[in-house]
Coordinates of C-alpha atoms in Angstrom, one line a residue:
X85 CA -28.0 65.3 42.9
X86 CA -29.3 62.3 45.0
X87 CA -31.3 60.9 42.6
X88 CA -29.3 61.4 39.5
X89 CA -26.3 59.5 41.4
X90 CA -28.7 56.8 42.1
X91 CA -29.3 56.6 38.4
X92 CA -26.3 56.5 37.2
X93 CA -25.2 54.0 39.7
X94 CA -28.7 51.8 38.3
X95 CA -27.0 52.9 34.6
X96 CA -24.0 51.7 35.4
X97 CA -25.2 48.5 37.5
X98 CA -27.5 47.7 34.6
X99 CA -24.4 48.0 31.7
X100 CA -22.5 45.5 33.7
X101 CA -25.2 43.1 34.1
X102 CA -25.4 43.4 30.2
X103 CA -22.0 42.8 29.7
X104 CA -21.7 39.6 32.3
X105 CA -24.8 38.3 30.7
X106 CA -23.2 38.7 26.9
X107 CA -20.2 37.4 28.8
X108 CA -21.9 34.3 29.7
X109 CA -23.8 34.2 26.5
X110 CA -20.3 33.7 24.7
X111 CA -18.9 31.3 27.3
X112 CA -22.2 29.2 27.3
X113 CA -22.0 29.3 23.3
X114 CA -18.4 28.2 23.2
X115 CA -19.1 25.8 25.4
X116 CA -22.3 24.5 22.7
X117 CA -19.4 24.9 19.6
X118 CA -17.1 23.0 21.5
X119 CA -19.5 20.0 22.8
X120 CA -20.3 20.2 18.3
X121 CA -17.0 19.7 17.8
X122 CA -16.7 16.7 20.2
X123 CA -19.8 15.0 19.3
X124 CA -17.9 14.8 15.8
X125 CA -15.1 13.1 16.9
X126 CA -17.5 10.7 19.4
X127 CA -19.5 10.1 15.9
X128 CA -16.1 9.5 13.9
X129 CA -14.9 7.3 17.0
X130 CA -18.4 5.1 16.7
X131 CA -18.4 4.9 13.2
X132 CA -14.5 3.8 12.8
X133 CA -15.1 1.2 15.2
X134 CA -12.8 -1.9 14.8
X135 CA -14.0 -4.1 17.5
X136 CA -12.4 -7.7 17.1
X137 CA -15.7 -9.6 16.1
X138 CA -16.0 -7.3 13.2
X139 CA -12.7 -7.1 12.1
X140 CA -13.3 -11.3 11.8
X141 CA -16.4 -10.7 9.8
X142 CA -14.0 -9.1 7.1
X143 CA -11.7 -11.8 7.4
X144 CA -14.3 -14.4 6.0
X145 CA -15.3 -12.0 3.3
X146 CA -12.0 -11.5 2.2
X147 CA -11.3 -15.3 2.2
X148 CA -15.1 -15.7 0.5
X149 CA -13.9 -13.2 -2.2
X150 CA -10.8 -14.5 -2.8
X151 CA -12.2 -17.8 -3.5
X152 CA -14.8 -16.3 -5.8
X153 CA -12.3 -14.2 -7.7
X154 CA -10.2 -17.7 -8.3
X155 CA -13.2 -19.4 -9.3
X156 CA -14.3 -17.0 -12.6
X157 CA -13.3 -13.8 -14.1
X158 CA -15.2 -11.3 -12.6
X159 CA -16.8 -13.3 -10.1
X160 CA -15.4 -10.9 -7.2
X161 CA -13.9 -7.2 -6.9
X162 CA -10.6 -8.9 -6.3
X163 CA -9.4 -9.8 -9.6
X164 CA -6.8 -12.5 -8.5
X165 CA -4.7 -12.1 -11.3
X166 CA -2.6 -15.4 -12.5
X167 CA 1.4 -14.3 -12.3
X168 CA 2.5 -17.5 -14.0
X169 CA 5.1 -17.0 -11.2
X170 CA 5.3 -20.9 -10.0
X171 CA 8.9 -20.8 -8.8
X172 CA 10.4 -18.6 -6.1
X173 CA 14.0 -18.2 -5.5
X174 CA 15.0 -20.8 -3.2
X175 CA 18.6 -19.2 -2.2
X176 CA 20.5 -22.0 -4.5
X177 CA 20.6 -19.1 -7.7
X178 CA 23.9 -17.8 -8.2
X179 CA 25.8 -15.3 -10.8
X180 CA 24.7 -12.0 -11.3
X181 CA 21.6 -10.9 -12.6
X182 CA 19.6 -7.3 -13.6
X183 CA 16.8 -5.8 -12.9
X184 CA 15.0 -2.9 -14.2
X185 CA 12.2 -1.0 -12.2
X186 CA 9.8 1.5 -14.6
X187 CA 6.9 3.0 -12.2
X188 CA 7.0 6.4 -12.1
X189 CA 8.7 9.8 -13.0
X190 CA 12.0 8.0 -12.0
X191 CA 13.5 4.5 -12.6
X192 CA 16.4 2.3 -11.7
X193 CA 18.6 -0.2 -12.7
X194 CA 20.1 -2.9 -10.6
X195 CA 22.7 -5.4 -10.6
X196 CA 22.9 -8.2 -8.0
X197 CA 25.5 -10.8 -7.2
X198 CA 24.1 -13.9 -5.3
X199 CA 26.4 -16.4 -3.9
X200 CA 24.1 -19.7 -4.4
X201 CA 23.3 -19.7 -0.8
X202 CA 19.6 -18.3 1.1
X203 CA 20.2 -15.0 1.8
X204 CA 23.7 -14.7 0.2
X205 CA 23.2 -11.4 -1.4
X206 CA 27.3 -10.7 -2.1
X207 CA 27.1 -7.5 -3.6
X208 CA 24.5 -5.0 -5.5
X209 CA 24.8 -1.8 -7.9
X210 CA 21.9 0.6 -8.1
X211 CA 22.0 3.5 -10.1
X212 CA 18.5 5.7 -10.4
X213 CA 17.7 8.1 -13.3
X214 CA 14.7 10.7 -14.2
X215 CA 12.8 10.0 -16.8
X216 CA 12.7 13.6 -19.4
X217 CA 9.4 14.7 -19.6
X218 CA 8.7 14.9 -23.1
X219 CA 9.5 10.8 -23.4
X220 CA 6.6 10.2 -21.1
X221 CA 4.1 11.6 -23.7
X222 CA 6.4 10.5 -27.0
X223 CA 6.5 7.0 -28.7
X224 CA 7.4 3.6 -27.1
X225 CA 10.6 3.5 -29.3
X226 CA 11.4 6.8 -27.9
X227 CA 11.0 5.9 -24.5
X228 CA 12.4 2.6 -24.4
X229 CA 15.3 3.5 -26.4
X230 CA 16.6 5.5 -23.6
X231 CA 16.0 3.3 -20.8
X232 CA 18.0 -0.1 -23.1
X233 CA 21.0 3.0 -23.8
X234 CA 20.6 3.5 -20.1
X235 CA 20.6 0.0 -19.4
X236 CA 23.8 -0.5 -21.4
X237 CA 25.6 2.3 -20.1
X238 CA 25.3 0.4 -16.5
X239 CA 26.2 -2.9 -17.8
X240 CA 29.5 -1.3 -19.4
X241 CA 30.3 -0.1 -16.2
X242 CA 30.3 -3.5 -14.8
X243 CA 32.5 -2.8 -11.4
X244 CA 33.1 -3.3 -7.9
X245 CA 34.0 -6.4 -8.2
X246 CA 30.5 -7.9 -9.7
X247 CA 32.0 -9.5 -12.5
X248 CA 30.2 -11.2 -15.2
X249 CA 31.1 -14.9 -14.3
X250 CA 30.7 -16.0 -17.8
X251 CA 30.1 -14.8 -21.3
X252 CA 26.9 -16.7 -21.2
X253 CA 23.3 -13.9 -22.1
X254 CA 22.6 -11.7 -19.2
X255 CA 19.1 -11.9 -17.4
X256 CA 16.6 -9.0 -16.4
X257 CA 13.7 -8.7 -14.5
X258 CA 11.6 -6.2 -15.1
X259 CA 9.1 -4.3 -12.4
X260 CA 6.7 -2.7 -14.5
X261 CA 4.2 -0.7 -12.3
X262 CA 1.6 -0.1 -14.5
X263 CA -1.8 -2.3 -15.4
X264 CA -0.6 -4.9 -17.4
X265 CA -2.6 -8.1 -18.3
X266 CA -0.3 -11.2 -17.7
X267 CA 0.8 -13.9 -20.6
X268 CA 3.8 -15.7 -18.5
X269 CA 6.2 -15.2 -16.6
X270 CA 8.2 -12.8 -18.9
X271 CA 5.0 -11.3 -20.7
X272 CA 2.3 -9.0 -20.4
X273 CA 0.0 -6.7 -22.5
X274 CA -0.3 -3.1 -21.4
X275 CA -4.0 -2.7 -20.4
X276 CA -3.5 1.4 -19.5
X277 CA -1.1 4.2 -18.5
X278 CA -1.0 6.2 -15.0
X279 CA 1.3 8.9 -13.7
X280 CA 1.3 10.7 -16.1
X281 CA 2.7 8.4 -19.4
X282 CA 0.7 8.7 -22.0
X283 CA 2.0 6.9 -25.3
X284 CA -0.8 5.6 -27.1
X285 CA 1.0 2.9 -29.5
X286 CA 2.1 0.5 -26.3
X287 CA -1.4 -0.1 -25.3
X288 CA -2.2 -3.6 -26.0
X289 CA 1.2 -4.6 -26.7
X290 CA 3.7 -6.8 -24.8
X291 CA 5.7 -4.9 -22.6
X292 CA 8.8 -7.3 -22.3
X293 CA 8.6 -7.4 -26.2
X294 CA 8.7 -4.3 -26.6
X295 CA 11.8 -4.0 -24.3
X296 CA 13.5 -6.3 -25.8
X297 CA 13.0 -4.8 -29.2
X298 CA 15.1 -1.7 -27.7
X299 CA 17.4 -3.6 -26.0
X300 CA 18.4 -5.3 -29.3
X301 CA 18.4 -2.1 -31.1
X302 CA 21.6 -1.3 -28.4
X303 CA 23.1 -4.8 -29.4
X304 CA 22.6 -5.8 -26.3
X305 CA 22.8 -9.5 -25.3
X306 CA 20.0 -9.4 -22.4
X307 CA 16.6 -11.3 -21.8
X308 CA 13.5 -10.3 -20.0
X309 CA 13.2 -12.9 -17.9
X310 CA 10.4 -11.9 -15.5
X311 CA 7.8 -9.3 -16.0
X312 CA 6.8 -8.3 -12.3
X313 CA 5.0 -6.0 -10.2
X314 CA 6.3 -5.3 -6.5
X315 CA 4.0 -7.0 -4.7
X316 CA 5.3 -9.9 -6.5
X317 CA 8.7 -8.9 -6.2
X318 CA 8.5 -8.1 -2.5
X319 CA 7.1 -12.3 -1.6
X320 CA 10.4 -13.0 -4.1
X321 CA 13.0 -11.5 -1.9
X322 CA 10.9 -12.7 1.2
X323 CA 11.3 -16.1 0.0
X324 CA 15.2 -16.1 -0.6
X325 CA 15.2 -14.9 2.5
X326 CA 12.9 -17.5 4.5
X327 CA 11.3 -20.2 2.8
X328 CA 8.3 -20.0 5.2
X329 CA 6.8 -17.1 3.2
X330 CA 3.8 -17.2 2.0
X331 CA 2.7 -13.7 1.2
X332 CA 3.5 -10.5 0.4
X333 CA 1.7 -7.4 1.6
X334 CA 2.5 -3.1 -0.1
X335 CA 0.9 -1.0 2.1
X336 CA 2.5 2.9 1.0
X337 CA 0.9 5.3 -1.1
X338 CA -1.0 2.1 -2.5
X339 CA -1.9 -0.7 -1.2
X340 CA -1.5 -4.3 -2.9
X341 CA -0.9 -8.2 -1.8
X342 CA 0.0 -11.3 -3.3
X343 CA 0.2 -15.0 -2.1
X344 CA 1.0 -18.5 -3.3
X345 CA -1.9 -20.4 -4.2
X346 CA -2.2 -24.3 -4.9
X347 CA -2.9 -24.4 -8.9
X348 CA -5.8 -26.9 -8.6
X349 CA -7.9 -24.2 -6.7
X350 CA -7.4 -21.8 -9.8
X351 CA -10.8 -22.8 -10.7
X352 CA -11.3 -20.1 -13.5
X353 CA -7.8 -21.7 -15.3
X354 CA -8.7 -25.0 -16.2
X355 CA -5.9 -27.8 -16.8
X356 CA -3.4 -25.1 -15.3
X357 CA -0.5 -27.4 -14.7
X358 CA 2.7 -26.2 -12.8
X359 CA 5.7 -28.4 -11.6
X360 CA 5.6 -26.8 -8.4
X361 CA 1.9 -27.3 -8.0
X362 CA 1.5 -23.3 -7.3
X363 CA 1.3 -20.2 -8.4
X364 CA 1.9 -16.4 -7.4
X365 CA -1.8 -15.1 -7.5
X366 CA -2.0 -11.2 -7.6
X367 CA -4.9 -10.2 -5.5
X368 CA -5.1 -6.2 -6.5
X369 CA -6.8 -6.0 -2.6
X370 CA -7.3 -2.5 -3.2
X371 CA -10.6 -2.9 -5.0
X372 CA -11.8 -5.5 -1.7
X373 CA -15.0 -4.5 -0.4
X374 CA -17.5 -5.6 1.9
X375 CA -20.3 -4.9 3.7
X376 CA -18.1 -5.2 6.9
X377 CA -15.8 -2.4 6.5
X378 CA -16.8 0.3 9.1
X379 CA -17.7 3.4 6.3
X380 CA -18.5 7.0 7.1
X381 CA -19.9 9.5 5.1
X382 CA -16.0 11.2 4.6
X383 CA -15.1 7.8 3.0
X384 CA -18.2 8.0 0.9
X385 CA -17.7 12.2 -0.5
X386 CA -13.7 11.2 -0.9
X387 CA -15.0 8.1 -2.6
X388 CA -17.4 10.2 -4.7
X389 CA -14.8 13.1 -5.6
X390 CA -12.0 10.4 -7.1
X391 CA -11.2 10.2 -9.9
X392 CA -12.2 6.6 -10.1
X393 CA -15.8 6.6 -7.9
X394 CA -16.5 3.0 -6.5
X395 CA -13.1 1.3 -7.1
X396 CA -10.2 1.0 -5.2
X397 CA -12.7 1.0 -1.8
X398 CA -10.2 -0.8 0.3
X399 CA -7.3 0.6 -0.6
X400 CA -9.1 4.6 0.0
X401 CA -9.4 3.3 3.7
X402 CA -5.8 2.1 4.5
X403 CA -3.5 3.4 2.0
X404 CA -1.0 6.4 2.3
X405 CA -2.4 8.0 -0.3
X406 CA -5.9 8.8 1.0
X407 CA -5.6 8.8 5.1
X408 CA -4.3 12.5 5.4
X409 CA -7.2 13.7 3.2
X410 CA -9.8 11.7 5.3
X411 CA -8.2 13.5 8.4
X412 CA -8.5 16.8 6.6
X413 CA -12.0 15.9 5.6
X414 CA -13.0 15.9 9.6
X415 CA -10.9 18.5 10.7
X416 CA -13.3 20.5 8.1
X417 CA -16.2 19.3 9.1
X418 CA -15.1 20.5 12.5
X419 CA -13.8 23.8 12.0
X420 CA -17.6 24.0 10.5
X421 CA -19.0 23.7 14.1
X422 CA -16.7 25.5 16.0
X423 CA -14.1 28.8 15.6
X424 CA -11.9 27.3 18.3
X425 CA -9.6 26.4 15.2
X426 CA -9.6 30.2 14.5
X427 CA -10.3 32.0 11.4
X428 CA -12.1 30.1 8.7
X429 CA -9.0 28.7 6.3
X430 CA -9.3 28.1 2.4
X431 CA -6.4 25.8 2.6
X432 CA -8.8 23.3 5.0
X433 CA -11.2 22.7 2.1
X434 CA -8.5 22.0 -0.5
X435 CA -8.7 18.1 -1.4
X436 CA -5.3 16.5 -0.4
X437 CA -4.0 19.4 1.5
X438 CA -2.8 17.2 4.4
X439 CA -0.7 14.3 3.3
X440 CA -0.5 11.3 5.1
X441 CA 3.3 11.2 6.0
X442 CA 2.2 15.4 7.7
X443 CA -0.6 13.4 9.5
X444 CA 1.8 11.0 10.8
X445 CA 3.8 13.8 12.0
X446 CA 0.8 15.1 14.4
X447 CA -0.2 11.9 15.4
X448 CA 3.3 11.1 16.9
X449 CA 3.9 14.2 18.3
X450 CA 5.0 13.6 21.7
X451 CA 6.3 17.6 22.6
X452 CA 3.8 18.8 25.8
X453 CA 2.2 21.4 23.9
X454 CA 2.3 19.8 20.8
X455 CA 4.2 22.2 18.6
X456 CA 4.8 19.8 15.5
X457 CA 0.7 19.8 15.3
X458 CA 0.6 23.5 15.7
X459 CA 3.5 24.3 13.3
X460 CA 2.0 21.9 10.3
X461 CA -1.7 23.1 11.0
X462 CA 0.1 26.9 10.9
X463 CA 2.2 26.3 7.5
X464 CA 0.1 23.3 6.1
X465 CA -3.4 24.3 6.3
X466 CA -3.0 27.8 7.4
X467 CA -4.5 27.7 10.7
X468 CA -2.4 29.4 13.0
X469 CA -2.8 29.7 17.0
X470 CA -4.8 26.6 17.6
X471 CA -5.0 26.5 21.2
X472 CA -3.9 22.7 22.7
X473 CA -7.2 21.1 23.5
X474 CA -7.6 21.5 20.2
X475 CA -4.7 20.1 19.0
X476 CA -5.6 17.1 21.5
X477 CA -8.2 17.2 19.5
X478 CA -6.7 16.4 16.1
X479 CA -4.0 13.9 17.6
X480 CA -7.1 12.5 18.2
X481 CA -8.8 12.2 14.8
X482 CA -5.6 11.0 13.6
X483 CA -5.2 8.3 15.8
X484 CA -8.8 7.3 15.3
X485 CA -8.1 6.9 10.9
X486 CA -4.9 5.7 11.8
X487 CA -6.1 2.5 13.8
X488 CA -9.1 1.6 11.8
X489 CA -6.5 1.3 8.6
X490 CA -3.7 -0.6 10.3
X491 CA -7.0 -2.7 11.8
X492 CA -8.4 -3.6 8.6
X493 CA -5.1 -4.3 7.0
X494 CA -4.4 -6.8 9.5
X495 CA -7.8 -8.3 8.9
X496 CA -6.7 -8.7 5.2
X497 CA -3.6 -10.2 6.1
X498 CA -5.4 -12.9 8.0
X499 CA -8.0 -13.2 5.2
X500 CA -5.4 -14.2 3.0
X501 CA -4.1 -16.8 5.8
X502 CA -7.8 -17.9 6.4
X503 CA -7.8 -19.5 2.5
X504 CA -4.7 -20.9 2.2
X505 CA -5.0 -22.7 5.6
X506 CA -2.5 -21.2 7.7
X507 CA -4.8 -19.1 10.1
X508 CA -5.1 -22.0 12.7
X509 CA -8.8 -22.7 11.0
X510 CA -7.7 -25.0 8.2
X511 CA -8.8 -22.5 5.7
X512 CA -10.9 -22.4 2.4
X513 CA -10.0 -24.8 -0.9
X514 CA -11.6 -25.4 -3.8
X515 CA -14.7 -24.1 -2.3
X516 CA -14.5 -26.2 1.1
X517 CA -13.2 -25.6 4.3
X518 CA -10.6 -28.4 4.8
X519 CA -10.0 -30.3 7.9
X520 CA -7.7 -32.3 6.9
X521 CA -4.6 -30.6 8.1
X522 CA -2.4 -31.3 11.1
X523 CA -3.3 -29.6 14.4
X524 CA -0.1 -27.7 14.6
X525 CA 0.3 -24.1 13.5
X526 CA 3.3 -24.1 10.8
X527 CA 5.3 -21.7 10.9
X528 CA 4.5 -18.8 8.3
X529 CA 5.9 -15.9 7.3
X530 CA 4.3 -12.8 5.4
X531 CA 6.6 -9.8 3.4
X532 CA 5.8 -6.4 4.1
X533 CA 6.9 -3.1 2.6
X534 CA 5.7 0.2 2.0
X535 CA 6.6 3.2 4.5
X536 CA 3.2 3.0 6.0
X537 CA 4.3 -0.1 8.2
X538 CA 8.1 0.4 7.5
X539 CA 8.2 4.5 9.1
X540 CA 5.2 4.8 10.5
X541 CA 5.4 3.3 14.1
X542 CA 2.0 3.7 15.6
X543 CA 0.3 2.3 12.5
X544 CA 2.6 -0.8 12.3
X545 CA 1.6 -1.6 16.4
X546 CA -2.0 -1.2 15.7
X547 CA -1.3 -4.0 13.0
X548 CA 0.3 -5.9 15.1
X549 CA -1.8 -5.6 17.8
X550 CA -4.7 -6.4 15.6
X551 CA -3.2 -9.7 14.2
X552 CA -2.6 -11.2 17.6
X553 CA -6.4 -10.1 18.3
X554 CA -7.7 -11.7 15.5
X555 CA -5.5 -14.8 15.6
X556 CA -5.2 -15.2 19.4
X557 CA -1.6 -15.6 21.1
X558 CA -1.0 -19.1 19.8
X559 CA -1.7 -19.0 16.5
X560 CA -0.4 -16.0 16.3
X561 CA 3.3 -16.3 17.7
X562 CA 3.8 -18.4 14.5
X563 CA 2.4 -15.5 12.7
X564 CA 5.9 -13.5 11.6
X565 CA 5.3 -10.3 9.6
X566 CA 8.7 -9.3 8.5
X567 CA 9.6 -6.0 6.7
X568 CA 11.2 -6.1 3.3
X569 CA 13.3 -3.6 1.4
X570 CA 13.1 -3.1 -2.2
X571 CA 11.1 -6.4 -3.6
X572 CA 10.9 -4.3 -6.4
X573 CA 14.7 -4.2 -7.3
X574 CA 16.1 -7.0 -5.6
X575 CA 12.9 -9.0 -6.0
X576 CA 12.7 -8.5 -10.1
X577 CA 16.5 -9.8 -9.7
X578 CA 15.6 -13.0 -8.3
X579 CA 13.0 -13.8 -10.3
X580 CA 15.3 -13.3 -13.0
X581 CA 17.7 -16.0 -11.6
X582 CA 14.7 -18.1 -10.7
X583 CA 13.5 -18.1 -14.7
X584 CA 16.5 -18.0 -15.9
X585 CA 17.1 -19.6 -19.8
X586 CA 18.8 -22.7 -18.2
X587 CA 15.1 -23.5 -16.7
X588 CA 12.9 -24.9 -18.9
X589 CA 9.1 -23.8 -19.0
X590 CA 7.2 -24.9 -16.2
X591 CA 3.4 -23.8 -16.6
X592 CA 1.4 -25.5 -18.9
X593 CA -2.5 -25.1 -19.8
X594 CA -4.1 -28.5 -20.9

């Protein structure tokens, strides 16, 4: 009986040194998974980096570019599209005036009073409508018909005190978010649809034509007066508001910027006269790239799954649109190292899973145990019971995409400074860097809209932070980036005062 005790006791001795050593064995290969899943972020950290002497490096190129893009067609990604905009509002326009905003499955109608004095918005009427299905697939003349009865149907409900203060033609703006190949102010071809429109017999025709076609066919008595798109619109409102602005910067679910340039630096437009001496230049940043930009290999497979591969590169690294599915991109990649995120999850490798207003939610989470991160990884991506450090974890990874987009937006802000001058450097002209100007920073003033910087805090004080970095305290204190709300309504309005009939053509190619 001794000796079977004694080897049972040794049985049982050498069971639980089996099971402490498995023990340890799964402790010691957590500890590997987790140290994976780490080095992934430490990787994403290093290869996001922003530091400030890069961030300038971008700067220049985006100054470089924008030059080359003035000085021949295709001579850059940015494409530096002509606006024959040459006038903003200036806060004298007065009466009331329309505008009309066609960008998606939606669109509006506006009227806006103005009192004749900067800033005097006195009154405005907006009145939003869906557009049926069918018409986005139909004919032109079907689709534009509706919008003119539409159109007429606000006008004859004139109201709230926004009177009409002569019989004289009313005057429409028109934000028309869609690729559309300039003429004037007031005219553009349709290069392509998006969205979802498809009506072949508008390609190639002039959009404010055809409008106008359908607004006759109401017997209405209304002009297209400016033919916009809302980057354009945003740096019109911005300029009725403070004649200091220079710019105008969308950064939402796209991104986009536009600027006033000095005609004779229009190299590519030969003879382009304008009594102001400038024009609206539409940039289309999106498609910006450099060597400079800090790439990793999730920008490169989201770059490489789009639905337009090697365009847009910019614009897939700061824009609404694309953040959430970079995040969701790592957070794969991460769950592939480690189960601390629990069960494998098919909604994880499903492209655009996580949108970016979701990812802001996480990354502001400010609850101890971060529940908002724990509820949206539950219901979003159907990864329930992730334990905190992991959650730390993905605050983390959004914080990281987060900053290098606000970053490099900022950058592009101060390229856009950096060519016209008003960066503190004197800037790039025709080619040169001039030297000519004064010492003293002028005052400058850039509009920005789009939720990204409008609702999303953290990513509007990385901006921020980023600009005074780049520009230094001095310079930048007469820096002012102030946010704008709906350049694309009120914005198409104003441009309609500001080429209104009673002002006579003012661009001229000689």
């Amino acid at each position: 009986m001794g000796r079977l005790a004694v080897g049972i006791s040794a049985g049982f001795a050498v069971a639980a040194c089996i099971v402490a050593a498995a023990m340890v064995g799964k402790r010691v290969k957590r500890r590997r998974k987790w140290k994976k899943m780490v080095k992934v972020l430490e990787e994403l950290e290093e290869s996001c980096g922003t530091p400030v002497g890069r961030l300038k490096q971008v700067v220049d190129a985006m100054a470089v570019e924008m030059h080359a893009g003035l000085a021949s067609e295709g001579g850059s990604k940015l494409k530096m599209l002509l606006t024959y905009v040459d006038k903003l509002p200036n806060g004298r326009e007065k009466g009331t005036y329309y505008a009309l905003h066609l960008g998606g499955t939606n669109f509006r109608v506006l009227r806006v009073h103005l009192g004749g004095q900067r800033s005097a918005i006195l009154g405005q009427d907006i009145e939003r409508q869906p557009i049926p299905q069918h018409l986005m697939t139909s004919t032109s003349e079907d689709l534009l018909d509706f919008v003119a009865s539409s159109l007429k149907d606000f006008i004859e409900k004139e109201g709230n005190g926004l009177e009409q203060p002569s019989p004289r033609r009313r005057e429409l703006g028109f934000t028309f978010s869609f690729p559309v190949k300039q003429t004037s102010a007031s005219s553009g071809i349709l290069i392509k649809w998006t969205k979802g429109f498809s009506i072949e017999d508008m390609i190639g025709r002039d959009v404010s034509e055809c409008l106008q076609q359908a607004i006759a066919r109401k017997g209405q008595d209304v002009r297209v007066a400016a033919l916009i798109n809302d980057t354009v619109g945003t740096l019109a409102l911005g300029h009725y508001n403070d004649e200091d602005t220079v710019a105008a910067v969308v950064i939402g679910t796209g991104t986009n910027a536009c600027y006033l340039e000095r005609a004779d630096a229009i190299i590519k437009c030969q003879g382009l006269l304008t009594t102001s001496g400038g024009m609206v230049v539409n940039m289309e940043w999106g498609n910006f790239w450099s060597s400079h930009l800090p790439r990793t290999s999730y920008d490169i497979d989201l770059d490489v799954a789009s639905p337009n591969p090697n365009d847009q590169g910019f614009e897939k690294m700061i824009s609404g649109l694309y953040l959430g599915d970079i995040v969701r991109r790592v957070l794969l990649r991460m769950s592939q190292e480690s189960d601390d995120f629990g069960p494998a999850s098919s909604k994880l490798a499903v492209p655009f899973a996580l949108r970016t207003p979701l990812m802001a939610a996480m990354h502001e989470d400010d609850s101890p145990d971060l529940s908002e991160v724990a509820r949206i990884l539950g219901e979003v991506l159907e990864l329930p019971d992730v334990p905190v450090k992991v959650r730390k974890l993905v605050v983390k990874v959004c914080d990281v995409i987060t900053r290098r987009a606000a970053r490099l937006a900022a950058a592009g802000i101060v390229g856009i400074l950096k060519k016209i001058g008003r960066d503190g450097s004197g800037g790039i002209a025709g080619g040169k860097f001039r030297s000519d100007r004064p010492s003293r920073m002028r005052r400058t003033v850039v509009a920005i809209e789009g939720g990204l910087y409008t609702s999303y805090t953290l990513f509007r004080e990385y901006l921020n932070e980023a600009m005074k970095e780049i520009l230094g305290e001095e310079i930048s204190s007469n820096v002012i980036l102030r946010v704008m709300e709906d350049g694309s309504g009120i914005g198409a309005a104003l441009l309609a005062a500001a080429n209104s009939a009673s002002e006579v053509d003012r661009v001229q190619l000689h």
